[in-house]
GROMACS .gro file of C-alpha atoms in nm:
model
  395
    1MET     CA    1  -2.246   1.963  -0.472
    2GLU     CA    2  -1.970   2.224  -0.471
    3LEU     CA    3  -1.706   2.256  -0.200
    4ARG     CA    4  -1.442   2.521  -0.155
    5LEU     CA    5  -1.108   2.352  -0.082
    6LYS     CA    6  -0.823   2.474   0.139
    7TYR     CA    7  -0.604   2.532  -0.169
    8GLY     CA    8  -0.493   2.358  -0.489
    9CYS     CA    9  -0.185   2.138  -0.512
   10ASN     CA   10   0.021   2.415  -0.351
   11PRO     CA   11  -0.061   2.707  -0.119
   12ASN     CA   12   0.022   2.955  -0.397
   13GLN     CA   13  -0.279   2.813  -0.589
   14PRO     CA   14  -0.550   2.955  -0.362
   15HIS     CA   15  -0.854   2.895  -0.582
   16ALA     CA   16  -0.962   2.532  -0.558
   17THR     CA   17  -1.307   2.373  -0.560
   18VAL     CA   18  -1.463   2.033  -0.614
   19THR     CA   19  -1.803   1.975  -0.772
   20GLY     CA   20  -1.995   1.652  -0.800
   21PRO     CA   21  -2.323   1.469  -0.752
   22PRO     CA   22  -2.548   1.601  -0.471
   23ASP     CA   23  -2.466   1.425  -0.143
   24GLY     CA   24  -2.201   1.216  -0.322
   25LEU     CA   25  -1.933   1.347  -0.089
   26ARG     CA   26  -1.972   1.513   0.251
   27VAL     CA   27  -1.710   1.687   0.465
   28LEU     CA   28  -1.787   1.590   0.825
   29ASN     CA   29  -1.484   1.766   0.975
   30GLY     CA   30  -1.185   1.975   0.872
   31ASN     CA   31  -1.098   2.154   0.550
   32PRO     CA   32  -0.948   1.929   0.277
   33SER     CA   33  -0.706   2.045   0.009
   34MET     CA   34  -0.705   1.940  -0.354
   35ILE     CA   35  -0.435   1.676  -0.290
   36ASN     CA   36  -0.648   1.535  -0.007
   37LEU     CA   37  -0.942   1.500  -0.247
   38LEU     CA   38  -0.729   1.347  -0.522
   39ASP     CA   39  -0.594   1.088  -0.277
   40ALA     CA   40  -0.936   1.023  -0.123
   41LEU     CA   41  -1.119   0.972  -0.452
   42ARG     CA   42  -0.843   0.761  -0.607
   43GLY     CA   43  -0.820   0.555  -0.289
   44TRP     CA   44  -1.195   0.501  -0.279
   45GLN     CA   45  -1.182   0.344  -0.624
   46LEU     CA   46  -0.908   0.111  -0.500
   47VAL     CA   47  -1.087  -0.013  -0.188
   48ARG     CA   48  -1.410  -0.043  -0.385
   49ASP     CA   49  -1.234  -0.264  -0.641
   50LEU     CA   50  -1.068  -0.463  -0.362
   51LYS     CA   51  -1.398  -0.526  -0.184
   52ALA     CA   52  -1.558  -0.631  -0.512
   53ALA     CA   53  -1.266  -0.861  -0.597
   54THR     CA   54  -1.238  -1.038  -0.261
   55GLY     CA   55  -1.559  -0.971  -0.069
   56LEU     CA   56  -1.340  -0.867   0.226
   57PRO     CA   57  -1.304  -0.539   0.419
   58ALA     CA   58  -1.035  -0.331   0.250
   59ALA     CA   59  -0.820  -0.033   0.338
   60ALA     CA   60  -0.562   0.184   0.166
   61SER     CA   61  -0.306   0.442   0.272
   62PHE     CA   62  -0.257   0.703  -0.003
   63LYS     CA   63   0.020   0.957  -0.060
   64HIS     CA   64   0.050   1.179  -0.366
   65VAL     CA   65  -0.211   0.991  -0.570
   66SER     CA   66  -0.058   0.644  -0.525
   67PRO     CA   67  -0.106   0.390  -0.248
   68ALA     CA   68   0.168   0.349   0.011
   69GLY     CA   69  -0.016   0.033   0.113
   70ALA     CA   70  -0.339  -0.160   0.060
   71ALA     CA   71  -0.482  -0.468   0.227
   72VAL     CA   72  -0.782  -0.687   0.303
   73ALA     CA   73  -0.857  -0.892   0.614
   74THR     CA   74  -1.068  -1.202   0.676
   75ASP     CA   75  -1.304  -1.256   0.970
   76ASP     CA   76  -1.081  -1.519   1.129
   77GLU     CA   77  -0.749  -1.337   1.078
   78THR     CA   78  -0.574  -1.202   1.385
   79PRO     CA   79  -0.244  -1.016   1.403
   80THR     CA   80   0.055  -1.186   1.560
   81ALA     CA   81   0.244  -1.044   1.857
   82ALA     CA   82   0.542  -0.985   1.624
   83PHE     CA   83   0.324  -0.782   1.386
   84GLY     CA   84   0.197  -0.567   1.671
   85LYS     CA   85   0.545  -0.503   1.810
   86ALA     CA   86   0.714  -0.435   1.475
   87PHE     CA   87   0.448  -0.191   1.356
   88LEU     CA   88   0.366  -0.033   1.693
   89TYR     CA   89   0.013  -0.171   1.727
   90PRO     CA   90  -0.164  -0.299   2.039
   91ASP     CA   91  -0.095  -0.652   2.156
   92PRO     CA   92  -0.350  -0.892   1.997
   93ASP     CA   93  -0.458  -1.010   2.342
   94SER     CA   94  -0.530  -0.660   2.473
   95PHE     CA   95  -0.720  -0.505   2.181
   96ASP     CA   96  -1.056  -0.585   2.023
   97TRP     CA   97  -0.951  -0.620   1.659
   98SER     CA   98  -1.221  -0.597   1.394
   99PRO     CA   99  -1.158  -0.719   1.037
  100LEU     CA  100  -1.165  -0.357   0.914
  101ALA     CA  101  -0.920  -0.249   1.183
  102LEU     CA  102  -0.681  -0.524   1.077
  103ALA     CA  103  -0.718  -0.432   0.709
  104TYR     CA  104  -0.625  -0.074   0.801
  105ALA     CA  105  -0.331  -0.184   1.020
  106LYS     CA  106  -0.195  -0.400   0.738
  107ALA     CA  107  -0.235  -0.121   0.482
  108ARG     CA  108  -0.063   0.134   0.708
  109SER     CA  109   0.218  -0.106   0.803
  110SER     CA  110   0.308  -0.178   0.440
  111ASP     CA  111   0.531   0.129   0.430
  112ARG     CA  112   0.495   0.326   0.751
  113VAL     CA  113   0.756   0.581   0.647
  114ALA     CA  114   0.571   0.657   0.321
  115SER     CA  115   0.237   0.664   0.506
  116PHE     CA  116   0.346   0.953   0.728
  117GLY     CA  117   0.083   1.224   0.660
  118ASP     CA  118  -0.131   0.996   0.443
  119PHE     CA  119  -0.498   0.993   0.354
  120ILE     CA  120  -0.679   0.682   0.480
  121ILE     CA  121  -0.954   0.516   0.277
  122LEU     CA  122  -1.184   0.239   0.407
  123SER     CA  123  -1.424   0.019   0.212
  124ASP     CA  124  -1.667  -0.015   0.505
  125PRO     CA  125  -1.805   0.220   0.772
  126CYS     CA  126  -1.532   0.308   1.021
  127ASP     CA  127  -1.579   0.134   1.356
  128LEU     CA  128  -1.436   0.230   1.694
  129ALA     CA  129  -1.148  -0.020   1.677
  130THR     CA  130  -1.027   0.125   1.347
  131ALA     CA  131  -1.058   0.481   1.475
  132GLN     CA  132  -0.856   0.388   1.784
  133LEU     CA  133  -0.573   0.263   1.563
  134ILE     CA  134  -0.587   0.579   1.351
  135LYS     CA  135  -0.586   0.820   1.646
  136PRO     CA  136  -0.208   0.814   1.723
  137GLU     CA  137  -0.095   0.816   1.360
  138VAL     CA  138   0.029   1.122   1.168
  139SER     CA  139  -0.237   1.139   0.896
  140ASP     CA  140  -0.408   1.413   0.693
  141GLY     CA  141  -0.754   1.262   0.688
  142ILE     CA  142  -0.989   0.975   0.617
  143LEU     CA  143  -1.265   0.883   0.372
  144ALA     CA  144  -1.519   0.606   0.439
  145PRO     CA  145  -1.881   0.528   0.347
  146GLY     CA  146  -1.985   0.588   0.710
  147TYR     CA  147  -1.878   0.610   1.073
  148SER     CA  148  -2.007   0.475   1.401
  149PRO     CA  149  -2.092   0.761   1.642
  150GLU     CA  150  -1.801   0.664   1.870
  151ALA     CA  151  -1.554   0.648   1.582
  152LEU     CA  152  -1.667   0.984   1.443
  153ASP     CA  153  -1.630   1.155   1.782
  154LEU     CA  154  -1.278   1.015   1.822
  155LEU     CA  155  -1.168   1.120   1.473
  156LYS     CA  156  -1.320   1.469   1.499
  157ALA     CA  157  -1.104   1.531   1.806
  158LYS     CA  158  -0.783   1.442   1.622
  159GLN     CA  159  -0.540   1.723   1.531
  160GLY     CA  160  -0.704   1.960   1.773
  161GLY     CA  161  -1.036   1.919   1.594
  162ASN     CA  162  -0.896   1.985   1.246
  163TYR     CA  163  -0.866   1.626   1.119
  164ARG     CA  164  -1.029   1.589   0.778
  165VAL     CA  165  -1.318   1.340   0.788
  166LEU     CA  166  -1.498   1.272   0.460
  167GLN     CA  167  -1.796   1.049   0.385
  168ILE     CA  168  -1.876   0.912   0.039
  169ASP     CA  169  -2.197   0.763  -0.092
  170PRO     CA  170  -2.113   0.390  -0.135
  171ASP     CA  171  -2.372   0.357  -0.413
  172LEU     CA  172  -2.221   0.636  -0.622
  173GLU     CA  173  -2.124   0.521  -0.974
  174PRO     CA  174  -1.881   0.707  -1.201
  175PRO     CA  175  -1.986   0.844  -1.541
  176ALA     CA  176  -1.894   0.651  -1.854
  177THR     CA  177  -1.622   0.904  -1.946
  178GLU     CA  178  -1.373   1.113  -1.752
  179SER     CA  179  -1.208   1.438  -1.854
  180ARG     CA  180  -0.940   1.679  -1.736
  181THR     CA  181  -0.813   2.011  -1.857
  182VAL     CA  182  -0.438   2.055  -1.902
  183PHE     CA  183  -0.293   2.390  -2.012
  184GLY     CA  184  -0.620   2.483  -2.177
  185PHE     CA  185  -0.674   2.149  -2.349
  186THR     CA  186  -0.953   1.913  -2.240
  187LEU     CA  187  -0.877   1.541  -2.262
  188LYS     CA  188  -1.150   1.276  -2.236
  189GLU     CA  189  -1.135   0.900  -2.202
  190THR     CA  190  -1.358   0.607  -2.115
  191TYR     CA  191  -1.362   0.532  -1.741
  192ASN     CA  192  -1.139   0.233  -1.663
  193ASP     CA  193  -1.394  -0.018  -1.536
  194ALA     CA  194  -1.170  -0.325  -1.586
  195ALA     CA  195  -1.261  -0.579  -1.320
  196ILE     CA  196  -0.990  -0.740  -1.108
  197THR     CA  197  -1.099  -1.104  -1.091
  198PRO     CA  198  -0.940  -1.451  -1.067
  199ASP     CA  199  -1.001  -1.485  -1.443
  200LEU     CA  200  -0.684  -1.279  -1.493
  201LEU     CA  201  -0.489  -1.589  -1.385
  202ASP     CA  202  -0.645  -1.821  -1.643
  203LYS     CA  203  -0.358  -1.798  -1.894
  204THR     CA  204  -0.083  -1.956  -1.686
  205VAL     CA  205   0.218  -2.004  -1.914
  206THR     CA  206   0.479  -2.165  -1.686
  207GLU     CA  207   0.557  -2.526  -1.599
  208ASN     CA  208   0.419  -2.456  -1.251
  209GLN     CA  209   0.044  -2.413  -1.291
  210THR     CA  210  -0.081  -2.405  -0.930
  211TRP     CA  211  -0.253  -2.102  -0.779
  212PRO     CA  212  -0.332  -2.168  -0.411
  213GLU     CA  213  -0.612  -1.966  -0.254
  214HIS     CA  214  -0.376  -1.745  -0.051
  215ALA     CA  215  -0.185  -1.654  -0.370
  216ILE     CA  216  -0.507  -1.568  -0.552
  217THR     CA  217  -0.618  -1.333  -0.272
  218ALA     CA  218  -0.277  -1.168  -0.258
  219MET     CA  219  -0.261  -1.131  -0.636
  220LEU     CA  220  -0.606  -0.972  -0.652
  221THR     CA  221  -0.502  -0.731  -0.377
  222ILE     CA  222  -0.179  -0.614  -0.535
  223THR     CA  223  -0.328  -0.599  -0.886
  224ALA     CA  224  -0.618  -0.384  -0.766
  225ALA     CA  225  -0.358  -0.158  -0.604
  226LEU     CA  226  -0.171  -0.130  -0.936
  227LYS     CA  227  -0.487  -0.024  -1.118
  228HIS     CA  228  -0.487   0.288  -0.901
  229THR     CA  229  -0.111   0.354  -0.888
  230GLN     CA  230   0.076   0.601  -1.108
  231SER     CA  231   0.253   0.413  -1.392
  232ASN     CA  232   0.489   0.248  -1.447
  233SER     CA  233   0.413   0.035  -1.142
  234VAL     CA  234   0.485  -0.305  -0.989
  235ALA     CA  235   0.354  -0.440  -0.658
  236VAL     CA  236   0.471  -0.721  -0.430
  237GLY     CA  237   0.262  -0.878  -0.157
  238TRP     CA  238   0.135  -1.174   0.039
  239ASN     CA  239  -0.133  -1.248   0.299
  240GLY     CA  240  -0.384  -1.013   0.135
  241GLN     CA  241  -0.147  -0.718   0.159
  242ALA     CA  242   0.059  -0.504  -0.080
  243VAL     CA  243   0.389  -0.472   0.107
  244GLY     CA  244   0.599  -0.316  -0.168
  245ILE     CA  245   0.480  -0.078  -0.441
  246GLY     CA  246   0.720   0.062  -0.700
  247ALA     CA  247   0.530   0.350  -0.859
  248GLY     CA  248   0.578   0.621  -1.120
  249GLN     CA  249   0.905   0.496  -1.265
  250GLN     CA  250   1.017   0.531  -1.625
  251SER     CA  251   1.155   0.175  -1.647
  252ARG     CA  252   0.999  -0.154  -1.544
  253ILE     CA  253   1.315  -0.280  -1.371
  254ALA     CA  254   1.322   0.032  -1.150
  255CYS     CA  255   0.966  -0.051  -1.041
  256VAL     CA  256   1.067  -0.409  -0.959
  257ARG     CA  257   1.371  -0.298  -0.760
  258LEU     CA  258   1.166  -0.049  -0.559
  259ALA     CA  259   0.882  -0.291  -0.492
  260CYS     CA  260   1.111  -0.578  -0.396
  261ASP     CA  261   1.337  -0.360  -0.179
  262LYS     CA  262   1.031  -0.233   0.010
  263ALA     CA  263   0.897  -0.586   0.049
  264ASP     CA  264   1.233  -0.707   0.181
  265ARG     CA  265   1.242  -0.430   0.441
  266PHE     CA  266   0.882  -0.500   0.541
  267ALA     CA  267   0.966  -0.867   0.601
  268LEU     CA  268   1.278  -0.784   0.801
  269LYS     CA  269   1.073  -0.569   1.041
  270THR     CA  270   0.945  -0.888   1.207
  271HIS     CA  271   1.295  -1.044   1.226
  272PRO     CA  272   1.388  -1.131   1.588
  273LYS     CA  273   1.673  -0.880   1.583
  274THR     CA  274   1.437  -0.601   1.478
  275LEU     CA  275   1.194  -0.694   1.753
  276ALA     CA  276   1.483  -0.682   2.001
  277LEU     CA  277   1.560  -0.329   1.879
  278VAL     CA  278   1.199  -0.225   1.943
  279ASP     CA  279   1.225  -0.357   2.299
  280ALA     CA  280   1.548  -0.159   2.350
  281PHE     CA  281   1.416   0.188   2.259
  282LYS     CA  282   1.475   0.443   2.532
  283PRO     CA  283   1.162   0.546   2.725
  284GLY     CA  284   0.994   0.848   2.574
  285THR     CA  285   1.113   0.786   2.218
  286PRO     CA  286   0.841   0.944   1.998
  287ARG     CA  287   0.634   0.711   1.781
  288PRO     CA  288   0.739   0.870   1.446
  289THR     CA  289   1.104   0.844   1.552
  290LYS     CA  290   1.060   0.474   1.626
  291VAL     CA  291   0.906   0.422   1.281
  292ASN     CA  292   1.201   0.587   1.108
  293LEU     CA  293   1.462   0.407   1.318
  294ILE     CA  294   1.303   0.065   1.261
  295ASP     CA  295   1.316   0.136   0.889
  296GLN     CA  296   1.682   0.242   0.920
  297PHE     CA  297   1.765  -0.077   1.107
  298THR     CA  298   1.639  -0.292   0.818
  299ARG     CA  299   1.877  -0.097   0.590
  300TYR     CA  300   2.170  -0.117   0.834
  301ALA     CA  301   2.429  -0.227   0.576
  302GLN     CA  302   2.344   0.082   0.366
  303LEU     CA  303   2.375   0.336   0.649
  304ASP     CA  304   2.663   0.578   0.696
  305ALA     CA  305   2.842   0.626   1.029
  306GLY     CA  306   2.620   0.919   1.130
  307GLU     CA  307   2.299   0.724   1.070
  308ILE     CA  308   2.431   0.427   1.267
  309ALA     CA  309   2.526   0.658   1.554
  310GLU     CA  310   2.174   0.809   1.549
  311LEU     CA  311   2.027   0.462   1.569
  312GLN     CA  312   2.258   0.357   1.852
  313ALA     CA  313   2.176   0.670   2.053
  314ALA     CA  314   1.806   0.580   2.059
  315VAL     CA  315   1.846   0.239   2.227
  316GLN     CA  316   1.962   0.121   2.567
  317SER     CA  317   2.195  -0.156   2.446
  318ASP     CA  318   2.443  -0.226   2.169
  319ILE     CA  319   2.282  -0.277   1.828
  320ASP     CA  320   2.301  -0.628   1.686
  321PRO     CA  321   2.252  -0.575   1.309
  322ILE     CA  322   2.097  -0.833   1.080
  323THR     CA  323   2.373  -0.986   0.868
  324GLN     CA  324   2.335  -1.034   0.494
  325GLU     CA  325   2.326  -1.411   0.549
  326GLU     CA  326   2.053  -1.378   0.814
  327ALA     CA  327   1.850  -1.147   0.591
  328ALA     CA  328   1.872  -1.387   0.297
  329ASP     CA  329   1.768  -1.679   0.516
  330TRP     CA  330   1.472  -1.485   0.660
  331LEU     CA  331   1.350  -1.382   0.315
  332SER     CA  332   1.387  -1.737   0.182
  333HIS     CA  333   1.115  -1.851   0.423
  334LEU     CA  334   0.852  -1.596   0.320
  335PRO     CA  335   0.521  -1.765   0.233
  336GLY     CA  336   0.381  -1.731  -0.118
  337VAL     CA  337   0.531  -1.401  -0.233
  338CYS     CA  338   0.336  -1.253  -0.526
  339LEU     CA  339   0.435  -0.989  -0.781
  340SER     CA  340   0.207  -0.807  -1.026
  341SER     CA  341   0.295  -0.563  -1.302
  342ASP     CA  342   0.072  -0.302  -1.469
  343ALA     CA  343   0.217  -0.396  -1.813
  344PHE     CA  344   0.444  -0.655  -1.972
  345PHE     CA  345   0.801  -0.735  -1.869
  346PRO     CA  346   1.034  -0.641  -2.155
  347PHE     CA  347   1.337  -0.828  -2.017
  348LYS     CA  348   1.404  -1.124  -1.790
  349ASP     CA  349   1.607  -0.910  -1.547
  350ASN     CA  350   1.278  -0.822  -1.380
  351LEU     CA  351   1.223  -1.183  -1.276
  352ASP     CA  352   1.586  -1.232  -1.180
  353ARG     CA  353   1.550  -0.947  -0.929
  354ALA     CA  354   1.212  -1.076  -0.810
  355ALA     CA  355   1.360  -1.419  -0.741
  356ARG     CA  356   1.600  -1.267  -0.485
  357SER     CA  357   1.293  -1.161  -0.285
  358ASN     CA  358   1.154  -1.517  -0.301
  359VAL     CA  359   0.874  -1.426  -0.545
  360LYS     CA  360   0.687  -1.744  -0.641
  361TYR     CA  361   0.378  -1.609  -0.822
  362VAL     CA  362   0.375  -1.351  -1.103
  363LEU     CA  363   0.103  -1.176  -1.301
  364GLN     CA  364   0.183  -0.950  -1.596
  365ALA     CA  365   0.007  -0.835  -1.911
  366GLY     CA  366   0.226  -1.019  -2.161
  367GLY     CA  367   0.271  -0.911  -2.521
  368SER     CA  368   0.643  -0.835  -2.521
  369LYS     CA  369   0.866  -0.948  -2.808
  370ARG     CA  370   1.066  -1.126  -2.537
  371ASP     CA  371   0.777  -1.310  -2.369
  372ASP     CA  372   0.952  -1.641  -2.435
  373ASP     CA  373   1.268  -1.520  -2.255
  374VAL     CA  374   1.063  -1.400  -1.959
  375ILE     CA  375   0.867  -1.726  -1.940
  376ALA     CA  376   1.194  -1.920  -1.950
  377ALA     CA  377   1.325  -1.710  -1.661
  378ALA     CA  378   1.008  -1.776  -1.462
  379ASN     CA  379   1.056  -2.149  -1.517
  380ALA     CA  380   1.422  -2.128  -1.419
  381HIS     CA  381   1.317  -1.963  -1.092
  382HIS     CA  382   1.033  -2.218  -1.037
  383MET     CA  383   0.769  -1.944  -1.047
  384THR     CA  384   0.403  -1.968  -1.146
  385MET     CA  385   0.327  -1.692  -1.397
  386ALA     CA  386   0.010  -1.587  -1.580
  387LEU     CA  387  -0.035  -1.340  -1.867
  388SER     CA  388  -0.345  -1.131  -1.799
  389GLY     CA  389  -0.364  -0.950  -2.133
  390LEU     CA  390  -0.474  -0.645  -1.931
  391ARG     CA  391  -0.265  -0.328  -1.914
  392LEU     CA  392  -0.336  -0.101  -1.616
  393PHE     CA  393  -0.157   0.225  -1.692
  394LEU     CA  394  -0.262   0.533  -1.496
  395HIS     CA  395  -0.141   0.887  -1.558
   0.00000   0.00000   0.00000
């Protein structure tokens, strides 16, 4: 298989192709670029790992070779009315949600601002319900192992018929080694086939030793996401969803701050005051504008006068911001917040910041000279923490 791509990473790099196994990848619609392919193929490895780890339908939203969000959904899981309103999805009582559609909605909602113009990756064949959720979103394309006829027709019509629709062979296996050429030098390494399994939690080193089932599912989800996120990286999540990913940072604490800040904002989007804001939007407010303004509202204390005025102009009533006390109280009631790191924590400040986001379960590689300090901090914050012994760097 050889495909000519739209262009490389930038339009001034016009020569770009992809080669691979015959029928391993098919372009069903549109003309993908190199970045589209990099996101699609990295994302496929993530949802494949997630499906293997949990047995559940999985979805990911990728931007610039790292996930903006990733999630799984169970057969009996249904979205709440608050979830639908906060993230601009259909009311649960008026839409036929499939497990795959919910996995996609959760993955996209994790960071809707970051997901703007994303590439969508699904572990299972795309059904009509999932395609209906994708249709109004600003997205570059989708990769899945198959499509129902109705879903494919709907997606092909997106973006005036130019939406990129890719299909991958679900039985395709990677070679034992990977290589890339950088500035004339070819680098090779063994393919990272490390499995994300509950065994990673076996070495629990804190006074709290309990891993409830919901925490295990969440930890598998966010750890699988880390395996396919540019390092350094830390992820926060719950309910089978990565809701905060701090990626590509040079220090571990910067990753934690990013991941926790994103998770805090995600949680505040279902706060009653945020839902009241959604109800107050002026008729005709575009969907992308609503997404940005909802995100601004959850950062209200950090906004300047101009940003507050922009927010106020979009609604039909006076804004009632969430106070710091209300935000802290809302976050303190989050259920089973999990945090995973792609390497060890060198200092306890990482757990001190995580505690402010109500993190209760932690997974990290271990192996730092200060492991004892970090374990002591986990105990002080009443966390359950395991040392996986597995580093998941990706560059």
